[in-house]
Coordinates of C-alpha atoms in Angstrom, one line a residue:
Chain V
M17 CA -43.6 -179.8 -73.1
L18 CA -43.9 -176.2 -74.3
A19 CA -46.3 -175.5 -71.5
K20 CA -44.1 -177.4 -69.0
I21 CA -41.0 -175.4 -70.1
A22 CA -43.0 -172.1 -69.8
V23 CA -44.3 -172.8 -66.4
R24 CA -41.0 -174.1 -65.0
N25 CA -39.2 -171.0 -66.4
I26 CA -41.5 -168.8 -64.5
F27 CA -40.3 -170.3 -61.2
R28 CA -36.7 -170.3 -62.3
N29 CA -36.0 -166.8 -61.1
G30 CA -38.5 -166.7 -58.2
R31 CA -37.9 -163.2 -57.1
R32 CA -38.2 -161.6 -60.5
S33 CA -41.3 -163.7 -61.3
A34 CA -42.8 -162.7 -57.9
I35 CA -42.4 -159.0 -58.7
T36 CA -44.0 -159.5 -62.2
L37 CA -46.8 -161.5 -60.6
M38 CA -47.3 -158.8 -58.1
V39 CA -47.7 -156.2 -60.9
I40 CA -50.3 -158.4 -62.6
V41 CA -52.1 -159.0 -59.3
F42 CA -52.0 -155.2 -58.7
G43 CA -53.5 -154.7 -62.2
A44 CA -56.2 -157.3 -61.7
V45 CA -57.1 -156.0 -58.2
A46 CA -57.3 -152.4 -59.5
L47 CA -59.6 -153.6 -62.3
I48 CA -61.8 -155.5 -59.9
L49 CA -62.0 -152.6 -57.4
F50 CA -62.5 -149.9 -59.9
G51 CA -64.6 -152.0 -62.1
G52 CA -66.7 -153.3 -59.2
Y53 CA -67.2 -149.8 -57.8
R54 CA -68.1 -148.5 -61.3
A55 CA -70.5 -151.4 -61.9
R56 CA -72.1 -151.0 -58.5
T57 CA -72.5 -147.2 -59.0
F58 CA -74.0 -147.7 -62.4
F59 CA -76.4 -150.3 -61.0
A60 CA -77.4 -148.4 -58.0
L61 CA -77.9 -145.1 -59.9
R62 CA -79.8 -146.9 -62.7
E63 CA -82.1 -148.7 -60.3
S64 CA -82.7 -145.7 -58.1
T65 CA -83.4 -143.6 -61.2
I66 CA -85.8 -146.2 -62.5
R67 CA -87.5 -147.3 -59.4
G68 CA -87.5 -143.9 -57.7
R69 CA -88.3 -141.5 -60.5
V70 CA -88.8 -142.5 -64.1
G71 CA -89.9 -146.2 -64.2
H72 CA -88.6 -148.6 -66.8
L73 CA -90.9 -147.2 -69.5
Q74 CA -93.2 -144.2 -69.7
V75 CA -96.4 -143.9 -71.8
Y76 CA -97.8 -140.7 -73.1
K77 CA -100.4 -139.6 -75.5
A78 CA -98.9 -139.4 -79.0
G79 CA -97.3 -136.1 -79.7
Y80 CA -96.4 -135.4 -76.1
S81 CA -92.7 -135.3 -76.5
K82 CA -92.7 -132.9 -79.5
A83 CA -95.5 -130.7 -78.3
R84 CA -94.8 -127.2 -77.0
S85 CA -98.1 -126.9 -75.3
Q86 CA -99.0 -123.7 -73.3
K87 CA -101.8 -125.5 -71.4
P88 CA -101.1 -128.3 -68.8
L89 CA -102.2 -131.8 -69.8
E90 CA -103.2 -130.8 -73.3
Y91 CA -101.4 -134.1 -74.2
G92 CA -102.6 -136.0 -71.2
L93 CA -104.0 -139.5 -71.1
D94 CA -107.8 -139.5 -71.0
D95 CA -108.6 -143.0 -69.8
P96 CA -105.5 -144.2 -67.8
A97 CA -107.5 -146.9 -65.9
A98 CA -108.3 -149.0 -69.0
L99 CA -104.8 -148.4 -70.4
R100 CA -102.9 -149.5 -67.3
K101 CA -105.1 -152.6 -67.1
E102 CA -103.9 -153.6 -70.6
I103 CA -100.3 -152.8 -69.8
E104 CA -100.4 -154.7 -66.5
S105 CA -101.5 -157.8 -68.3
V106 CA -98.1 -157.9 -70.2
P107 CA -95.7 -160.4 -68.6
H108 CA -93.0 -159.0 -66.3
V109 CA -94.8 -155.7 -65.8
K110 CA -94.8 -155.4 -62.0
M111 CA -96.9 -152.2 -61.7
T112 CA -97.9 -149.0 -63.4
A113 CA -98.1 -145.6 -61.7
A114 CA -99.8 -142.4 -63.0
Q115 CA -98.2 -139.1 -62.6
I116 CA -98.8 -135.4 -63.3
T117 CA -96.1 -132.7 -63.1
V118 CA -97.3 -129.3 -61.9
M119 CA -95.5 -126.0 -61.6
G120 CA -96.7 -123.0 -59.9
L121 CA -96.4 -120.8 -56.8
I122 CA -96.5 -121.8 -53.2
S123 CA -97.2 -119.3 -50.4
N124 CA -97.3 -119.2 -46.6
G125 CA -99.1 -115.8 -46.6
E126 CA -95.9 -113.9 -46.1
K127 CA -93.8 -115.0 -49.0
S128 CA -94.1 -117.1 -52.2
E129 CA -91.8 -119.4 -54.0
T130 CA -92.0 -121.3 -57.2
F131 CA -92.5 -125.0 -56.9
L132 CA -92.2 -128.2 -59.0
A133 CA -94.8 -130.7 -57.9
T134 CA -95.1 -134.3 -58.8
A135 CA -98.6 -135.6 -58.3
V136 CA -98.5 -139.3 -57.5
E137 CA -100.6 -142.2 -56.3
P138 CA -99.5 -142.2 -52.6
Q139 CA -99.4 -146.0 -52.3
K140 CA -97.4 -146.4 -55.5
D141 CA -95.1 -143.6 -54.6
R142 CA -94.3 -145.3 -51.3
A143 CA -93.5 -148.5 -53.2
M144 CA -91.0 -146.5 -55.3
N145 CA -89.3 -145.4 -52.1
N146 CA -87.4 -142.6 -53.7
Q147 CA -87.3 -140.1 -50.8
R148 CA -86.6 -140.1 -47.1
V149 CA -89.2 -138.4 -44.9
V150 CA -87.3 -136.5 -42.3
S151 CA -90.2 -135.0 -40.5
G152 CA -94.0 -135.8 -40.3
T153 CA -95.4 -138.6 -42.4
D154 CA -95.3 -139.7 -46.0
L155 CA -98.1 -138.7 -48.4
P156 CA -101.4 -140.1 -46.9
D157 CA -103.6 -142.3 -49.1
N158 CA -107.0 -140.6 -48.8
E159 CA -106.3 -136.9 -48.3
S160 CA -106.4 -134.9 -51.5
D161 CA -105.1 -131.6 -49.9
A162 CA -102.1 -133.1 -48.2
V163 CA -98.6 -132.5 -49.5
I164 CA -95.1 -133.3 -48.6
L165 CA -92.3 -130.7 -49.2
G166 CA -88.7 -130.9 -50.0
Q167 CA -86.4 -130.0 -47.1
G168 CA -85.2 -126.8 -48.7
L169 CA -88.6 -125.6 -49.7
A170 CA -90.0 -126.3 -46.2
A171 CA -87.2 -124.3 -44.8
A172 CA -87.8 -121.4 -47.2
M173 CA -91.5 -121.5 -46.3
N174 CA -90.7 -121.8 -42.7
V175 CA -93.2 -124.6 -42.1
K176 CA -93.4 -127.8 -40.2
P177 CA -95.8 -130.8 -40.5
G178 CA -99.4 -129.8 -39.8
D179 CA -99.0 -126.2 -41.1
Y180 CA -101.0 -125.0 -44.1
L181 CA -99.8 -123.4 -47.3
T182 CA -101.5 -122.3 -50.5
I183 CA -100.5 -123.6 -53.9
M184 CA -101.5 -121.8 -57.2
T185 CA -101.2 -122.9 -60.8
T186 CA -102.9 -122.7 -64.2
T187 CA -105.8 -125.1 -64.9
V188 CA -106.1 -127.1 -68.1
S189 CA -108.4 -124.4 -69.4
G190 CA -105.8 -121.7 -68.8
S191 CA -107.3 -120.0 -65.8
L192 CA -105.7 -119.7 -62.4
N193 CA -106.6 -121.9 -59.5
A194 CA -105.4 -122.1 -55.9
M195 CA -105.7 -124.7 -53.2
D196 CA -104.9 -124.8 -49.5
V197 CA -102.8 -127.7 -48.6
R198 CA -101.7 -129.3 -45.3
V199 CA -98.1 -130.1 -44.9
A200 CA -98.1 -133.8 -44.0
G201 CA -94.3 -134.2 -44.0
I202 CA -90.9 -133.0 -45.1
F203 CA -88.6 -135.1 -47.2
M204 CA -85.1 -135.1 -48.7
S205 CA -84.1 -136.7 -51.9
G206 CA -80.4 -135.9 -51.5
V207 CA -80.3 -133.5 -54.4
K208 CA -80.3 -130.0 -53.0
E209 CA -81.7 -128.2 -56.1
Y210 CA -84.6 -130.6 -56.2
D211 CA -85.3 -130.4 -52.5
D212 CA -85.4 -126.6 -52.7
R213 CA -88.4 -126.7 -55.1
A214 CA -90.1 -130.0 -54.7
I215 CA -93.6 -130.8 -53.6
K216 CA -95.4 -134.1 -53.8
L217 CA -99.2 -134.2 -53.7
S218 CA -101.8 -136.8 -54.5
L219 CA -102.9 -137.4 -58.0
L220 CA -106.5 -136.6 -57.0
G221 CA -105.4 -133.3 -55.4
A222 CA -103.6 -132.3 -58.6
Q223 CA -106.5 -133.2 -60.8
Q224 CA -108.7 -131.1 -58.5
L225 CA -106.3 -128.2 -58.8
L226 CA -105.9 -128.5 -62.5
Q227 CA -109.6 -129.3 -63.0
T228 CA -109.2 -132.4 -65.1
R229 CA -109.5 -136.2 -64.9
K230 CA -106.5 -136.7 -67.2
V231 CA -103.0 -137.9 -66.1
E232 CA -99.8 -136.7 -67.8
K233 CA -98.1 -140.1 -68.1
L234 CA -98.0 -143.7 -67.0
L235 CA -94.8 -145.1 -65.5
I236 CA -94.3 -148.8 -66.1
F237 CA -92.2 -150.8 -63.7
L238 CA -90.8 -154.2 -64.7
D239 CA -89.5 -157.1 -62.5
D240 CA -86.1 -156.9 -64.3
T241 CA -84.4 -153.9 -65.9
D242 CA -82.8 -156.2 -68.5
R243 CA -86.3 -156.9 -69.9
T244 CA -86.9 -153.3 -70.8
E245 CA -86.4 -153.6 -74.5
A246 CA -88.5 -156.8 -74.8
A247 CA -91.3 -155.2 -72.7
H248 CA -91.0 -152.1 -74.8
A249 CA -91.5 -154.1 -78.0
E250 CA -94.4 -156.1 -76.6
I251 CA -96.3 -153.1 -75.2
S252 CA -95.7 -151.2 -78.5
Q253 CA -97.2 -154.2 -80.3
L254 CA -100.1 -154.1 -78.0
F255 CA -100.7 -150.4 -78.7
A256 CA -100.4 -151.0 -82.4
S257 CA -102.9 -153.9 -82.4
R258 CA -105.4 -151.7 -80.5
H259 CA -104.7 -148.6 -82.7
Q260 CA -104.0 -146.6 -79.7
A261 CA -102.3 -143.2 -80.4
L262 CA -99.6 -143.4 -77.7
E263 CA -95.9 -143.0 -77.5
M264 CA -93.4 -144.6 -75.2
K265 CA -89.9 -143.9 -73.9
E266 CA -87.4 -146.1 -72.2
W267 CA -85.7 -145.1 -68.9
R268 CA -82.4 -144.5 -70.6
E269 CA -83.9 -141.6 -72.6
L270 CA -85.4 -140.1 -69.4
A271 CA -82.2 -140.3 -67.3
P272 CA -79.7 -137.8 -68.6
F273 CA -77.9 -137.6 -65.3
Y274 CA -77.3 -141.4 -65.4
R275 CA -76.0 -141.1 -68.9
Q276 CA -73.6 -138.3 -67.9
V277 CA -72.3 -140.3 -64.9
V278 CA -71.8 -143.4 -67.1
A279 CA -69.9 -141.3 -69.7
L280 CA -67.7 -139.6 -67.0
Y281 CA -66.9 -142.8 -65.1
T282 CA -66.3 -144.7 -68.3
G283 CA -63.8 -142.0 -69.3
I284 CA -62.0 -142.0 -65.9
F285 CA -61.9 -145.8 -65.5
G286 CA -60.9 -146.2 -69.1
F287 CA -57.9 -144.0 -68.5
L288 CA -57.1 -145.8 -65.3
G289 CA -57.4 -149.1 -67.2
L290 CA -55.0 -147.8 -69.8
V291 CA -52.4 -146.9 -67.1
V292 CA -52.7 -150.3 -65.5
F293 CA -52.4 -151.9 -68.9
G294 CA -49.3 -150.0 -69.6
I295 CA -47.7 -150.9 -66.2
V296 CA -48.4 -154.6 -66.7
V297 CA -47.3 -154.6 -70.4
F298 CA -43.9 -153.0 -69.5
S299 CA -43.4 -155.2 -66.5
V300 CA -44.1 -158.5 -68.2
A301 CA -42.2 -157.5 -71.3
N302 CA -39.2 -156.5 -69.1
T303 CA -39.3 -159.9 -67.3
I304 CA -39.5 -161.8 -70.5
M305 CA -36.8 -159.8 -72.1
M306 CA -34.5 -160.4 -69.2
S307 CA -35.4 -164.1 -69.3
I308 CA -34.6 -164.2 -73.0
F309 CA -31.2 -162.5 -72.4
E310 CA -30.3 -165.0 -69.7
R311 CA -31.5 -167.9 -71.8
T312 CA -30.0 -166.9 -75.1
R313 CA -27.7 -170.0 -75.3
E314 CA -30.7 -172.2 -74.5
I315 CA -32.6 -170.6 -77.4
G316 CA -29.6 -171.3 -79.7
T317 CA -29.5 -174.9 -78.5
L318 CA -33.2 -175.4 -79.1
M319 CA -32.9 -174.0 -82.6
A320 CA -29.8 -176.0 -83.3
I321 CA -31.5 -179.2 -82.5
G322 CA -34.4 -178.4 -84.8
T323 CA -36.8 -176.1 -83.1
T324 CA -38.4 -173.8 -85.6
R325 CA -38.6 -170.0 -85.1
A326 CA -42.3 -170.2 -84.8
R327 CA -42.0 -172.7 -82.0
V328 CA -39.5 -170.5 -80.1
W329 CA -42.0 -167.6 -80.5
R330 CA -44.8 -169.8 -79.1
M331 CA -42.7 -170.9 -76.2
F332 CA -42.1 -167.4 -75.0
L333 CA -45.7 -166.4 -75.7
A334 CA -46.7 -169.4 -73.6
E335 CA -44.5 -168.0 -70.8
G336 CA -46.4 -164.7 -71.0
L337 CA -49.7 -166.6 -71.0
A338 CA -48.6 -168.7 -68.0
I339 CA -47.6 -165.6 -66.1
G340 CA -50.9 -164.0 -67.1
V341 CA -53.0 -167.0 -66.0
L342 CA -51.2 -167.3 -62.7
G343 CA -51.2 -163.5 -62.0
G344 CA -54.8 -163.2 -63.2
I345 CA -56.1 -166.0 -60.9
L346 CA -54.2 -164.6 -57.9
G347 CA -55.4 -161.1 -58.7
V348 CA -59.1 -162.2 -59.0
V349 CA -58.9 -164.1 -55.7
I350 CA -57.2 -161.2 -53.9
G351 CA -59.4 -158.5 -55.6
A352 CA -62.5 -160.4 -54.7
A353 CA -61.4 -160.8 -51.1
L354 CA -60.5 -157.1 -50.8
G355 CA -63.8 -156.1 -52.4
A356 CA -65.7 -158.3 -49.9
L357 CA -63.7 -156.7 -47.1
I358 CA -64.6 -153.2 -48.3
N359 CA -68.3 -154.1 -48.6
H360 CA -68.2 -155.6 -45.2
G361 CA -66.6 -152.4 -43.8
H362 CA -69.6 -150.2 -44.6
V363 CA -67.3 -147.3 -45.8
M364 CA -69.2 -144.1 -46.5
L365 CA -68.1 -141.8 -49.3
P366 CA -68.6 -138.0 -49.2
P367 CA -71.6 -136.5 -51.0
P368 CA -71.0 -136.1 -54.8
P369 CA -71.4 -132.6 -56.2
G370 CA -75.0 -131.4 -56.0
Y371 CA -76.0 -133.9 -53.3
T372 CA -76.4 -133.4 -49.6
V373 CA -75.8 -137.0 -48.4
G374 CA -72.9 -139.4 -48.8
Y375 CA -73.3 -142.9 -50.0
P376 CA -71.8 -146.2 -49.1
L377 CA -68.7 -147.5 -51.0
R378 CA -69.8 -150.8 -52.5
I379 CA -67.9 -153.0 -54.8
M380 CA -69.9 -155.2 -57.1
L381 CA -68.4 -158.7 -57.2
N382 CA -70.0 -160.8 -59.9
P383 CA -68.7 -162.6 -63.0
S384 CA -69.2 -159.4 -65.2
V385 CA -66.5 -157.7 -63.0
L386 CA -64.2 -160.7 -62.1
L387 CA -64.1 -162.3 -65.5
P388 CA -62.9 -159.2 -67.4
A389 CA -60.1 -158.7 -64.8
L390 CA -59.0 -162.3 -65.4
V391 CA -59.2 -162.1 -69.2
V392 CA -57.5 -158.7 -69.3
S393 CA -54.6 -160.0 -67.1
I394 CA -54.1 -163.0 -69.4
V395 CA -54.4 -161.1 -72.6
T396 CA -52.2 -158.2 -71.4
A397 CA -49.4 -160.6 -70.2
T398 CA -49.6 -162.5 -73.5
I399 CA -49.5 -159.4 -75.6
S400 CA -46.5 -158.2 -73.5
A401 CA -44.7 -161.3 -74.5
V402 CA -45.3 -160.9 -78.3
F403 CA -42.3 -158.6 -79.0
P404 CA -39.8 -160.3 -76.7
A405 CA -40.9 -163.6 -78.1
L406 CA -40.4 -162.3 -81.7
K407 CA -36.9 -161.1 -80.7
A408 CA -36.0 -164.5 -79.3
S409 CA -37.3 -166.3 -82.4
R410 CA -35.2 -164.1 -84.7
M411 CA -31.9 -164.8 -83.0
K412 CA -29.1 -166.1 -85.1
I413 CA -28.3 -169.6 -83.9
V414 CA -24.6 -169.2 -84.0
D415 CA -24.7 -165.9 -82.1
A416 CA -27.1 -167.4 -79.6
L417 CA -24.9 -170.4 -79.0
G418 CA -21.8 -168.2 -78.5
H419 CA -23.6 -165.9 -76.1
I420 CA -22.0 -165.7 -72.6
Chain B
M189 CA -20.2 -198.4 -107.0
T190 CA -18.7 -195.4 -105.2
Q191 CA -20.3 -194.5 -101.9
Q192 CA -21.9 -191.1 -101.8
P193 CA -20.4 -188.9 -99.1
L194 CA -22.6 -187.9 -96.2
V195 CA -21.0 -184.5 -96.1
H196 CA -19.7 -182.8 -99.3
L197 CA -18.1 -179.3 -99.2
T198 CA -16.7 -177.6 -102.2
G199 CA -14.9 -174.2 -102.1
V200 CA -16.6 -173.1 -98.9
T201 CA -15.7 -169.7 -97.7
R202 CA -17.0 -167.9 -94.6
N203 CA -16.0 -164.4 -93.5
Y204 CA -17.0 -162.5 -90.4
R205 CA -17.3 -158.8 -90.0
L206 CA -15.4 -157.2 -87.2
G207 CA -16.5 -153.6 -87.3
S208 CA -15.8 -152.5 -90.8
V209 CA -13.2 -155.2 -91.4
S210 CA -14.0 -158.5 -93.0
V211 CA -12.1 -161.4 -91.3
P212 CA -11.9 -164.7 -93.2
A213 CA -12.8 -167.6 -91.0
L214 CA -12.7 -170.3 -93.7
T215 CA -11.3 -170.1 -97.2
G216 CA -11.9 -172.5 -100.0
I217 CA -12.7 -175.6 -97.9
S218 CA -13.4 -178.7 -99.9
I219 CA -13.9 -181.9 -98.0
D220 CA -16.0 -185.1 -98.1
I221 CA -17.0 -187.1 -95.1
D222 CA -18.4 -190.6 -95.6
P223 CA -21.1 -192.4 -93.6
G224 CA -19.8 -194.1 -90.5
E225 CA -16.6 -192.1 -90.3
L226 CA -15.3 -190.6 -87.0
V227 CA -13.6 -187.4 -88.0
A228 CA -11.6 -185.0 -85.9
L229 CA -11.3 -181.3 -86.9
A230 CA -8.0 -180.3 -85.3
G231 CA -6.2 -177.0 -85.2
P232 CA -5.3 -174.1 -83.0
S233 CA -7.9 -171.6 -81.6
G234 CA -9.2 -169.4 -84.4
S235 CA -8.3 -172.0 -87.1
G236 CA -12.0 -172.3 -88.2
K237 CA -13.0 -175.6 -86.5
T238 CA -16.2 -174.4 -84.9
T239 CA -17.1 -172.3 -88.0
L240 CA -16.7 -175.4 -90.2
L241 CA -18.8 -177.5 -87.7
N242 CA -21.5 -174.8 -87.7
L243 CA -21.7 -174.8 -91.5
I244 CA -21.9 -178.6 -91.6
G245 CA -24.5 -178.4 -88.8
C246 CA -26.7 -176.2 -90.9
I247 CA -26.7 -173.4 -88.3
D248 CA -24.6 -171.0 -90.3
K249 CA -24.4 -170.1 -94.0
P250 CA -21.3 -169.9 -96.2
D251 CA -20.5 -166.7 -98.1
S252 CA -19.6 -168.9 -101.1
G253 CA -19.1 -172.5 -102.1
R254 CA -21.5 -175.5 -101.9
I255 CA -22.5 -177.7 -99.0
V256 CA -24.4 -181.0 -99.5
I257 CA -25.6 -182.9 -96.4
D258 CA -27.0 -186.4 -97.0
G259 CA -27.7 -185.6 -100.6
V260 CA -29.4 -182.3 -99.9
D261 CA -27.8 -179.2 -101.3
I262 CA -28.4 -176.8 -98.4
T263 CA -26.3 -173.9 -99.8
A264 CA -29.2 -171.7 -100.9
V265 CA -31.8 -172.9 -98.3
P266 CA -32.6 -170.4 -95.5
L267 CA -31.5 -171.7 -92.0
N268 CA -35.0 -171.7 -90.6
R269 CA -36.1 -174.1 -93.4
L270 CA -33.3 -176.4 -92.4
A271 CA -34.8 -177.0 -89.0
A272 CA -36.4 -180.3 -90.2
L273 CA -33.0 -181.5 -91.6
R274 CA -31.3 -180.6 -88.3
R275 CA -34.0 -182.5 -86.4
S276 CA -34.0 -185.7 -88.5
T277 CA -30.4 -186.0 -89.8
L278 CA -28.1 -184.2 -87.3
G279 CA -27.2 -184.5 -83.7
F280 CA -25.3 -181.9 -81.6
I281 CA -23.0 -182.2 -78.6
F282 CA -21.7 -179.0 -77.1
Q283 CA -18.7 -178.2 -75.1
T284 CA -20.9 -176.7 -72.3
F285 CA -23.5 -179.5 -72.6
N286 CA -26.3 -176.9 -73.3
L287 CA -29.0 -178.8 -71.5
L288 CA -32.3 -177.1 -70.6
P289 CA -31.9 -176.5 -66.8
V290 CA -35.7 -176.6 -66.1
L291 CA -36.0 -180.1 -67.6
T292 CA -34.9 -183.4 -66.1
A293 CA -32.4 -185.6 -67.8
R294 CA -35.2 -187.7 -69.2
E295 CA -37.1 -184.6 -70.5
N296 CA -33.9 -183.2 -72.0
V297 CA -33.4 -186.4 -74.0
E298 CA -37.1 -186.4 -75.0
V299 CA -37.1 -182.9 -76.4
P300 CA -35.9 -183.7 -80.0
L301 CA -38.4 -186.5 -80.2
L302 CA -41.2 -184.1 -79.2
L303 CA -40.0 -181.7 -81.9
M304 CA -40.2 -184.5 -84.4
G305 CA -43.7 -185.4 -83.3
V306 CA -42.8 -188.9 -82.3
P307 CA -45.8 -190.7 -80.5
R308 CA -45.5 -191.0 -76.8
K309 CA -45.0 -194.8 -76.6
D310 CA -42.2 -194.7 -79.1
R311 CA -40.8 -191.6 -77.4
D312 CA -40.7 -193.3 -74.0
E313 CA -39.0 -196.4 -75.4
R314 CA -36.3 -194.5 -77.3
T315 CA -35.7 -192.1 -74.4
S316 CA -35.3 -195.0 -71.9
L317 CA -33.1 -196.9 -74.4
W318 CA -30.6 -194.0 -74.7
L319 CA -30.6 -193.2 -71.0
R320 CA -29.7 -196.9 -70.5
Q321 CA -27.0 -196.7 -73.3
V322 CA -25.3 -193.8 -71.6
G323 CA -25.7 -195.3 -68.1
L324 CA -28.1 -192.7 -66.6
E325 CA -31.2 -194.7 -66.0
T326 CA -31.1 -194.0 -62.3
Q327 CA -30.5 -190.2 -62.8
A328 CA -33.3 -189.8 -65.3
G329 CA -35.4 -187.7 -63.0
Q330 CA -32.6 -185.3 -62.0
R331 CA -32.1 -181.9 -63.4
P332 CA -28.8 -180.8 -64.9
D333 CA -27.7 -178.9 -61.8
Q334 CA -28.0 -182.2 -59.9
L335 CA -25.6 -184.0 -62.3
S336 CA -21.9 -184.0 -62.6
G337 CA -20.2 -182.7 -65.8
G338 CA -19.7 -186.2 -67.2
Q339 CA -23.3 -187.1 -66.5
R340 CA -24.5 -183.9 -68.2
Q341 CA -22.4 -184.7 -71.3
R342 CA -23.9 -188.2 -71.3
V343 CA -27.4 -186.7 -71.3
A344 CA -26.3 -184.4 -74.2
I345 CA -25.0 -187.5 -76.0
A346 CA -28.3 -189.3 -75.4
R347 CA -30.2 -186.3 -76.6
A348 CA -28.1 -186.2 -79.8
M349 CA -28.5 -189.9 -80.5
V350 CA -32.2 -190.4 -79.6
T351 CA -33.4 -189.2 -83.0
R352 CA -31.1 -191.8 -84.7
P353 CA -29.2 -189.1 -86.6
K354 CA -26.9 -189.9 -89.5
L355 CA -24.3 -187.3 -88.4
V356 CA -23.4 -186.1 -84.9
L357 CA -21.4 -182.9 -84.6
A358 CA -19.5 -182.3 -81.4
D359 CA -17.7 -179.1 -80.5
E360 CA -14.9 -179.8 -78.0
P361 CA -17.0 -182.4 -76.2
T362 CA -14.4 -183.2 -73.6
A363 CA -13.0 -179.8 -73.0
N364 CA -15.0 -179.2 -69.8
L365 CA -14.3 -182.6 -68.3
D366 CA -11.4 -184.0 -66.3
S367 CA -9.3 -186.6 -68.1
D368 CA -10.9 -189.7 -66.5
T369 CA -14.4 -188.5 -67.3
A370 CA -13.3 -187.4 -70.8
G371 CA -11.8 -190.9 -71.3
R372 CA -15.1 -192.5 -70.5
I373 CA -17.0 -190.1 -72.7
L374 CA -14.6 -191.0 -75.6
D375 CA -15.1 -194.7 -75.0
L376 CA -18.8 -194.1 -75.1
L377 CA -18.7 -192.1 -78.3
A378 CA -16.4 -194.6 -80.0
D379 CA -18.7 -197.4 -78.9
I380 CA -21.8 -195.7 -80.3
N381 CA -19.9 -195.0 -83.6
G382 CA -18.9 -198.7 -83.8
R383 CA -22.3 -200.1 -83.0
T384 CA -24.6 -197.6 -84.8
G385 CA -22.5 -196.7 -87.7
C386 CA -23.4 -193.0 -87.0
T387 CA -20.9 -190.5 -88.4
F388 CA -19.2 -188.3 -85.9
V389 CA -17.4 -185.1 -86.5
F390 CA -15.5 -183.5 -83.6
A391 CA -13.8 -180.1 -83.3
T392 CA -11.1 -180.7 -80.7
H393 CA -7.7 -179.8 -79.2
D394 CA -7.7 -183.1 -77.2
P395 CA -4.9 -185.5 -78.4
A396 CA -6.8 -188.4 -76.8
L397 CA -9.9 -187.6 -78.9
M398 CA -7.8 -187.3 -82.0
A399 CA -6.3 -190.7 -81.2
R400 CA -9.8 -192.2 -81.4
A401 CA -10.6 -190.6 -84.7
G402 CA -10.5 -192.5 -88.0
R403 CA -9.5 -189.3 -89.8
I404 CA -8.1 -186.0 -88.7
I405 CA -8.6 -182.8 -90.7
H406 CA -6.1 -180.2 -89.6
L407 CA -7.1 -176.6 -90.1
R408 CA -5.0 -173.5 -89.8
D409 CA -6.1 -169.9 -90.6
G410 CA -9.3 -171.2 -92.1
Q411 CA -7.7 -173.6 -94.5
V412 CA -7.3 -177.4 -94.6
V413 CA -3.6 -178.2 -93.9
T414 CA -3.9 -182.0 -93.8
N415 CA -6.7 -184.4 -94.4
H416 CA -5.6 -188.0 -93.9
P417 CA -6.5 -191.1 -91.9
A418 CA -5.5 -190.7 -88.3
E419 CA -2.9 -193.5 -88.2
R420 CA -0.8 -191.8 -90.9
Q421 CA -0.9 -188.5 -89.2
L422 CA -0.2 -189.8 -85.7
A423 CA 2.6 -191.9 -87.1
A424 CA 4.0 -188.8 -88.8
A425 CA 3.8 -187.0 -85.5
V426 CA 5.7 -189.8 -83.8

């Protein structure tokens, strides 16, 4: 009966309830769109960071992260082939990729620039798909002197695919070494600062340049990001059982930009959420307060015929709950429909600071986005009813019965 | 053996505050009402009828004096803790009917039984019985705004009676009704009183209602002026 009275009272003043429901729907839609955008952005950034750059896990020789070595690859992995075979036997490991980072000078004979090269296994690098080749080809498989250049660096060197450049760096023994390289292609990552300095070359080419057979690190890719911690534990156990002096890092430690974006967006959306929460609380509380004012005599009657204060409190709380459930469900349906419409519309957002390309506006619509919107709507509307309900339950019966 | 009164008031006083001034509503009221009586509280507006009804109905507290309802001294018990007594022992009929507009006639009658936690089957039987008693079986599914004033008051009577109370308190139950409808409501109340032995206390201005009462308590300026069987008072009036 309590629920029946609550629900029927919602429809008693249709216009007022409709406005309140609209506010709750607005709140739920805002939560879904902002939350879905946030979730999608986090997901896309996380996956592009992992699959395009850092992998789910990275393995180094023990001491790598604390070493301040002057020589390249002093803390390199000596026998990566055997190690990756062991790692790839662990369940959910999809692939491993060896990498070396090289810094040095690049010259076209007329001018020199500093570069930051990532030496990769070309086939694995293509699988990571983290850059867009805008001219020429991607890094070829069996050509140790081929490189691809970031768009900015290619412009600075004034080269096109097929041209030759010279790269120079320090070998593992500390001497200088240079190598002529053919520009196979030009790529863009979308991050201007990176594209102004970036080179990619084959692992073999880098090892020839550095005069070593070592690799700097092994990137481990899993079939599911949510399995990172479990895989980390399992691989650590494997290393411990073989007494291998290795260290490992998870993607989260290697992705400071991702962490910054998460912190920034969480702050912004947290504030927006607070604003929405405030609007909904005041709107629902106002509706219930007005309802209580109009129904003062009914409250007096109910208490006169033996309804306890606690029951009156629960009755108005039930009204808040009912408004919340109704508004929440409507909000989720409308929010999901709007989200789907936006996703279908292929809306492009302008490039974020530091980027050269925009990205599509996508709203993630899954239970982790929709369910919180529903729960928040219900909880907020119910909380909004607490104070008005308390006020109703504390009325003096005689005063309430005499209310006009 | 002397019958114990259902309602026993001794030296009851109730004052209201009007700004900084304390206005006496009742002063030193001492009355007894026995089970099965049909008592009218008469007197001009402001004489204290409704205040007395509220005190007997356990919805207001006296400033001094003692009130015993059905053997329970309620004087020092907080109002909220008297909810159970109000549910089980008392019934209320209001001048403006005070039905819940979102509920049907049947649901309005059912509310007190729900509050008492009466099982569904028993609840349905008792609700149907009282809707039949007040002649509203066919209007059971209608909401108050679809009923006439007389029908609404019948629903209110059924709601008051459905819990089988020992005492029903009615504040001007016929004041908002035309004389024909009021007459039929009075017939109904007198009939219920006769058949169930339930005690009725009315606050009223209505001479027709006073004529049906077994006893009339006249109040003026918050004090009992006369408290005699109705025949004697009406005869004195003639």
